[in-house]
Coordinates of C-alpha atoms and ligand atoms in Angstrom, one line a residue:
M1 CA 6.1 117.4 -112.4
S2 CA 3.9 119.3 -109.9
V3 CA 2.0 118.2 -106.8
P4 CA -1.8 118.2 -107.0
I5 CA -3.1 120.7 -104.5
V6 CA -6.5 119.8 -102.9
R7 CA -8.4 122.3 -100.9
T8 CA -11.7 120.6 -100.1
L9 CA -12.6 117.6 -98.0
K10 CA -14.9 116.4 -100.8
E11 CA -12.1 116.2 -103.3
L12 CA -9.8 114.6 -100.7
R13 CA -12.3 111.9 -99.9
V14 CA -13.0 111.1 -103.6
T15 CA -9.3 110.8 -104.4
V16 CA -8.5 108.6 -101.3
A17 CA -11.5 106.4 -102.1
N18 CA -10.1 105.9 -105.6
W19 CA -6.7 104.9 -104.2
R20 CA -8.3 102.5 -101.7
S21 CA -10.3 100.8 -104.5
H22 CA -6.8 99.9 -105.8
H23 CA -5.8 98.6 -102.4
A24 CA -3.2 101.4 -101.9
K25 CA -1.7 102.0 -98.5
V26 CA -2.0 105.7 -97.6
A27 CA 0.4 107.8 -95.5
V28 CA -0.1 111.3 -94.2
V29 CA 2.6 113.8 -93.1
P30 CA 0.8 116.7 -91.3
T31 CA 2.6 120.0 -91.5
M32 CA 2.1 123.7 -91.1
G33 CA 4.2 124.4 -94.2
A34 CA 7.5 126.3 -94.3
L35 CA 9.0 123.0 -95.2
H36 CA 12.6 122.1 -94.5
E37 CA 14.7 119.0 -94.7
G38 CA 13.1 117.6 -91.5
H39 CA 9.7 117.5 -93.2
L40 CA 11.2 116.1 -96.4
S41 CA 12.8 113.3 -94.4
L42 CA 9.3 112.4 -93.1
V43 CA 8.0 112.3 -96.6
R44 CA 10.9 110.0 -97.7
A45 CA 10.1 107.7 -94.8
A46 CA 6.4 107.7 -95.8
F47 CA 7.3 106.5 -99.3
E48 CA 9.2 103.5 -97.8
K49 CA 6.0 102.4 -96.1
A50 CA 3.1 103.5 -98.2
D51 CA 1.9 103.5 -101.9
R52 CA 0.3 107.0 -101.7
V53 CA 1.7 110.0 -99.7
I54 CA -0.4 113.0 -98.7
V55 CA 1.3 116.0 -97.1
T56 CA -1.1 118.4 -95.3
L57 CA -0.5 122.1 -95.0
F58 CA -2.6 124.0 -92.6
V59 CA -1.4 126.7 -90.2
N60 CA -3.6 125.8 -87.3
P61 CA -4.8 128.9 -85.4
K62 CA -6.0 126.8 -82.4
Q63 CA -2.4 125.8 -81.5
F64 CA -0.9 129.3 -81.3
N65 CA -0.6 131.1 -78.0
S66 CA -0.4 134.6 -79.4
A67 CA -2.0 136.3 -82.4
A68 CA 1.5 137.9 -83.2
D69 CA 3.1 134.4 -83.3
L70 CA 0.3 133.2 -85.7
A71 CA 0.7 136.3 -87.9
A72 CA 4.5 135.9 -88.0
Y73 CA 4.3 132.2 -89.0
P74 CA 5.8 131.8 -92.5
R75 CA 3.4 131.0 -95.2
T76 CA 5.2 129.6 -98.2
E77 CA 2.8 127.3 -100.1
L78 CA 4.3 127.8 -103.5
S79 CA 7.9 127.0 -102.5
D80 CA 6.6 124.1 -100.2
A81 CA 4.8 122.6 -103.2
A82 CA 8.0 123.0 -105.3
K83 CA 10.0 121.1 -102.6
L84 CA 7.5 118.2 -102.6
A85 CA 7.1 117.8 -106.3
P86 CA 10.5 116.1 -107.0
L87 CA 9.7 113.6 -104.2
G88 CA 6.6 112.4 -106.1
V89 CA 4.1 113.4 -103.3
H90 CA 0.7 112.4 -104.5
M91 CA -1.3 115.2 -102.9
L92 CA -0.8 118.4 -101.0
Y93 CA -3.9 118.8 -98.9
A94 CA -4.0 122.5 -98.1
P95 CA -7.6 122.9 -96.9
D96 CA -9.5 126.1 -96.7
A97 CA -10.0 127.1 -93.0
S98 CA -13.7 126.3 -93.3
E99 CA -12.9 122.7 -94.1
I100 CA -11.2 122.3 -90.7
Y101 CA -13.2 124.7 -88.6
P102 CA -16.6 125.2 -90.3
D103 CA -19.0 127.8 -88.9
G104 CA -20.2 126.7 -85.5
F105 CA -17.3 124.4 -84.9
S106 CA -17.5 123.6 -81.1
S107 CA -15.5 120.5 -80.4
N108 CA -12.1 120.2 -78.7
V109 CA -9.9 117.1 -78.4
S110 CA -8.0 117.3 -75.1
V111 CA -5.4 114.8 -74.0
T112 CA -4.4 114.7 -70.3
G113 CA -1.3 113.2 -68.8
V114 CA 1.4 113.4 -71.6
S115 CA 0.3 116.9 -72.5
E116 CA 0.9 118.2 -69.0
G117 CA 4.2 119.8 -68.0
L118 CA 7.1 120.6 -70.5
C119 CA 5.7 122.6 -73.4
G120 CA 2.1 122.1 -72.0
A121 CA 3.0 124.1 -69.0
F122 CA 4.2 127.1 -71.0
R123 CA 1.8 127.0 -73.9
P124 CA -1.7 126.7 -72.4
G125 CA -4.2 125.2 -74.9
H126 CA -1.5 124.4 -77.4
F127 CA -1.8 120.6 -77.3
D128 CA -5.6 120.8 -77.4
G129 CA -5.2 122.7 -80.7
V130 CA -2.7 120.1 -82.0
A131 CA -4.8 117.1 -80.9
T132 CA -8.0 118.6 -82.4
V133 CA -6.5 119.4 -85.8
V134 CA -4.5 116.2 -86.0
A135 CA -7.6 114.1 -85.1
K136 CA -9.5 115.9 -87.9
L137 CA -6.6 115.4 -90.4
F138 CA -6.5 111.7 -89.5
L139 CA -10.3 111.3 -89.9
Q140 CA -10.4 113.4 -93.1
T141 CA -7.6 111.6 -94.9
G142 CA -8.4 108.1 -93.5
A143 CA -4.7 107.4 -93.8
D144 CA -3.2 104.1 -92.6
L145 CA -0.1 105.7 -91.2
A146 CA 1.1 109.1 -90.1
L147 CA 4.7 110.4 -89.6
F148 CA 5.9 112.9 -87.1
G149 CA 9.3 114.2 -86.2
E150 CA 10.8 113.4 -82.8
K151 CA 11.9 117.0 -82.4
D152 CA 8.4 117.7 -81.1
F153 CA 8.7 114.7 -78.8
Q154 CA 5.8 115.7 -76.5
Q155 CA 3.6 116.3 -79.5
L156 CA 4.4 112.8 -80.8
H157 CA 3.2 111.4 -77.4
V158 CA 0.1 113.5 -77.4
V159 CA -0.8 112.4 -81.0
R160 CA -0.2 108.7 -80.2
R161 CA -2.3 108.9 -77.0
M162 CA -5.1 110.7 -78.9
A163 CA -5.2 108.2 -81.8
R164 CA -5.2 105.2 -79.3
D165 CA -7.9 106.7 -77.0
L166 CA -10.2 107.6 -79.9
D167 CA -9.7 104.3 -81.7
I168 CA -8.5 106.0 -84.9
P169 CA -7.1 103.1 -87.0
I170 CA -3.8 104.7 -87.9
E171 CA -0.2 103.8 -87.1
I172 CA 1.9 106.7 -85.8
I173 CA 5.6 106.6 -86.7
G174 CA 8.1 108.8 -85.0
C175 CA 11.2 109.8 -87.1
P176 CA 14.6 111.1 -85.9
T177 CA 15.2 114.8 -85.6
V178 CA 17.1 116.2 -88.6
R179 CA 20.0 118.5 -87.7
E180 CA 22.2 121.1 -89.4
S181 CA 25.8 120.0 -89.6
D182 CA 26.6 121.9 -86.4
G183 CA 23.8 120.1 -84.5
L184 CA 21.0 122.6 -84.5
A185 CA 17.7 120.9 -84.9
L186 CA 15.9 122.0 -88.0
S187 CA 12.8 124.1 -87.3
S188 CA 10.7 126.5 -89.3
R189 CA 11.4 129.1 -86.5
N190 CA 15.2 129.0 -87.1
V191 CA 14.9 131.7 -89.8
R192 CA 14.0 134.1 -87.0
L193 CA 17.5 133.9 -85.5
T194 CA 19.9 136.7 -86.1
A195 CA 23.3 135.8 -87.4
Q196 CA 24.8 136.1 -84.0
E197 CA 22.0 134.0 -82.4
R198 CA 22.3 131.4 -85.2
A199 CA 26.0 131.0 -84.3
L200 CA 25.3 130.1 -80.7
A201 CA 22.1 128.1 -81.2
P202 CA 23.9 124.8 -81.6
R203 CA 25.2 125.0 -78.1
L204 CA 21.8 123.8 -76.9
Y205 CA 22.3 120.4 -78.6
E206 CA 25.9 120.2 -77.5
I207 CA 24.9 120.8 -73.9
L208 CA 22.0 118.4 -74.0
S209 CA 24.2 115.7 -75.5
S210 CA 27.0 116.1 -73.0
T211 CA 24.4 116.1 -70.1
A212 CA 22.9 112.9 -71.4
E213 CA 26.3 111.3 -71.4
R214 CA 27.0 112.5 -67.9
I215 CA 23.7 111.1 -66.6
T216 CA 24.4 107.7 -68.3
G217 CA 27.9 107.8 -66.9
G218 CA 26.6 108.1 -63.3
S219 CA 26.5 111.8 -62.5
G220 CA 23.7 112.7 -60.2
V221 CA 20.7 113.7 -62.3
Q222 CA 19.9 116.9 -60.4
S223 CA 23.5 118.2 -60.5
A224 CA 23.8 117.4 -64.2
L225 CA 20.6 119.3 -64.9
D226 CA 21.7 122.3 -62.8
T227 CA 25.0 122.4 -64.6
A228 CA 23.3 122.2 -68.0
R229 CA 20.9 125.0 -67.1
S230 CA 23.8 127.3 -66.1
D231 CA 25.7 126.3 -69.2
I232 CA 22.8 127.2 -71.5
L233 CA 22.5 130.6 -69.8
A234 CA 26.2 131.2 -70.0
A235 CA 26.1 130.3 -73.7
G236 CA 23.9 133.4 -74.3
F237 CA 20.3 132.1 -74.0
Q238 CA 18.0 134.5 -72.2
S239 CA 16.1 131.9 -70.3
V240 CA 15.4 128.2 -69.9
E241 CA 11.7 127.4 -69.8
Y242 CA 12.3 123.8 -68.8
L243 CA 15.0 121.2 -68.8
E244 CA 13.8 117.8 -67.8
Y245 CA 14.6 114.2 -67.7
R246 CA 11.6 112.0 -68.6
T247 CA 10.9 108.4 -69.6
E248 CA 11.0 107.7 -73.3
S249 CA 7.9 105.6 -73.2
D250 CA 5.4 107.8 -71.3
L251 CA 7.1 111.0 -70.4
L252 CA 7.1 110.4 -66.7
P253 CA 9.7 112.2 -64.6
L254 CA 12.9 110.1 -64.2
S255 CA 15.5 110.4 -61.5
I256 CA 18.0 107.6 -62.4
P257 CA 19.0 106.2 -65.7
D258 CA 17.6 102.7 -65.1
R259 CA 15.4 102.8 -68.2
E260 CA 15.3 104.6 -71.6
G261 CA 15.0 108.3 -71.1
R262 CA 14.9 111.7 -72.8
L263 CA 16.3 115.0 -71.9
L264 CA 13.9 117.7 -73.1
V265 CA 14.5 121.4 -73.2
A266 CA 12.9 124.7 -74.2
A267 CA 15.0 127.9 -74.1
W268 CA 14.7 131.4 -75.5
L269 CA 17.4 132.9 -77.7
G270 CA 16.4 136.5 -78.4
Q271 CA 12.9 136.5 -79.7
T272 CA 13.0 132.8 -80.7
R273 CA 11.9 129.8 -78.6
L274 CA 14.0 126.7 -79.4
I275 CA 13.1 123.2 -78.3
D276 CA 15.1 120.1 -78.5
N277 CA 15.5 116.7 -77.0
V278 CA 18.0 113.8 -76.9
E279 CA 17.9 110.2 -75.8
V280 CA 19.6 109.2 -72.6
A281 CA 20.9 105.7 -72.7
V282 CA 20.4 103.3 -69.7
A283 CA 23.4 103.2 -67.4
S284 CA 25.3 99.9 -67.2
K285 CA 24.4 97.7 -64.3
E286 CA 27.8 98.2 -62.5
L287 CA 26.9 101.8 -61.7
T288 CA 25.2 102.2 -58.3
F289 CA 22.9 105.2 -57.9
Ligands
PAF1 O1 4.2 119.9 -85.9 C1 3.4 120.6 -86.6 O2 3.8 121.2 -87.6 C2 2.0 120.8 -86.2 O3 1.9 120.9 -84.8 C3 1.0 119.8 -86.8 C4 1.3 118.4 -86.3 C5 1.1 119.8 -88.3 C6 -0.4 120.1 -86.3 O4 -0.8 121.4 -86.8

């Protein structure tokens, strides 16, 4: 069985209208391709909640910060389609660029607040690019629900805010990060790691996890973050772009574990920028800060 590939908005709309006439619930999983088990886990979660599942594949130029990064991004449509087929995906929407950004396209969706700091501070314009393309994909597909991985935790917040602010009637579902057996978060960029870098990449998750435990256990937040930063560098990473402790619900800076939090990190390993995040549990009431 193969996945029907749709390239035009017209065909997408006709197909979805037909599904809707049969009262089908429609889910969308937006991707840029180079699919791995993380994407497939979103697809499986989509099948649990919807009758029809659309995966979108569009390498969105507006969210890249450098032409070289865009050019280097893997384009693997054939093998992506082959991975989706056994799952029974109803449509791979891989639009021509002109369906997303037709001649004269002049609009921009910009989300303030949750897009600031963290990745937003190091990738100017990135989240405008994400919010713009995702808004278009939501409106084009008219899906009832959309699934995103928690690995891109800030992106998940940006997309939620955007859909809420623009009254797009879609439910956004965040799904847990999928990891290799050694803890490395799956990412389409992992293929860029050399064998030596790949061997030390899991240290990022190990350090994040132990730091989260230390914070919950009552260590001072700043000293725990300082130690984690030195440990990441000592493990062989070139630089740490950010390592921050933020609230789970709205990504505000957090200084004590008195509510659900997240530790979020971006660090460079050779030519590869890795991001990851872990939950930080609330400390028990006996601890005094
Ligand atoms: O996470 C991604 O792959 C992309 O940012 C997304 C959401 C598909 C938008 O291009």
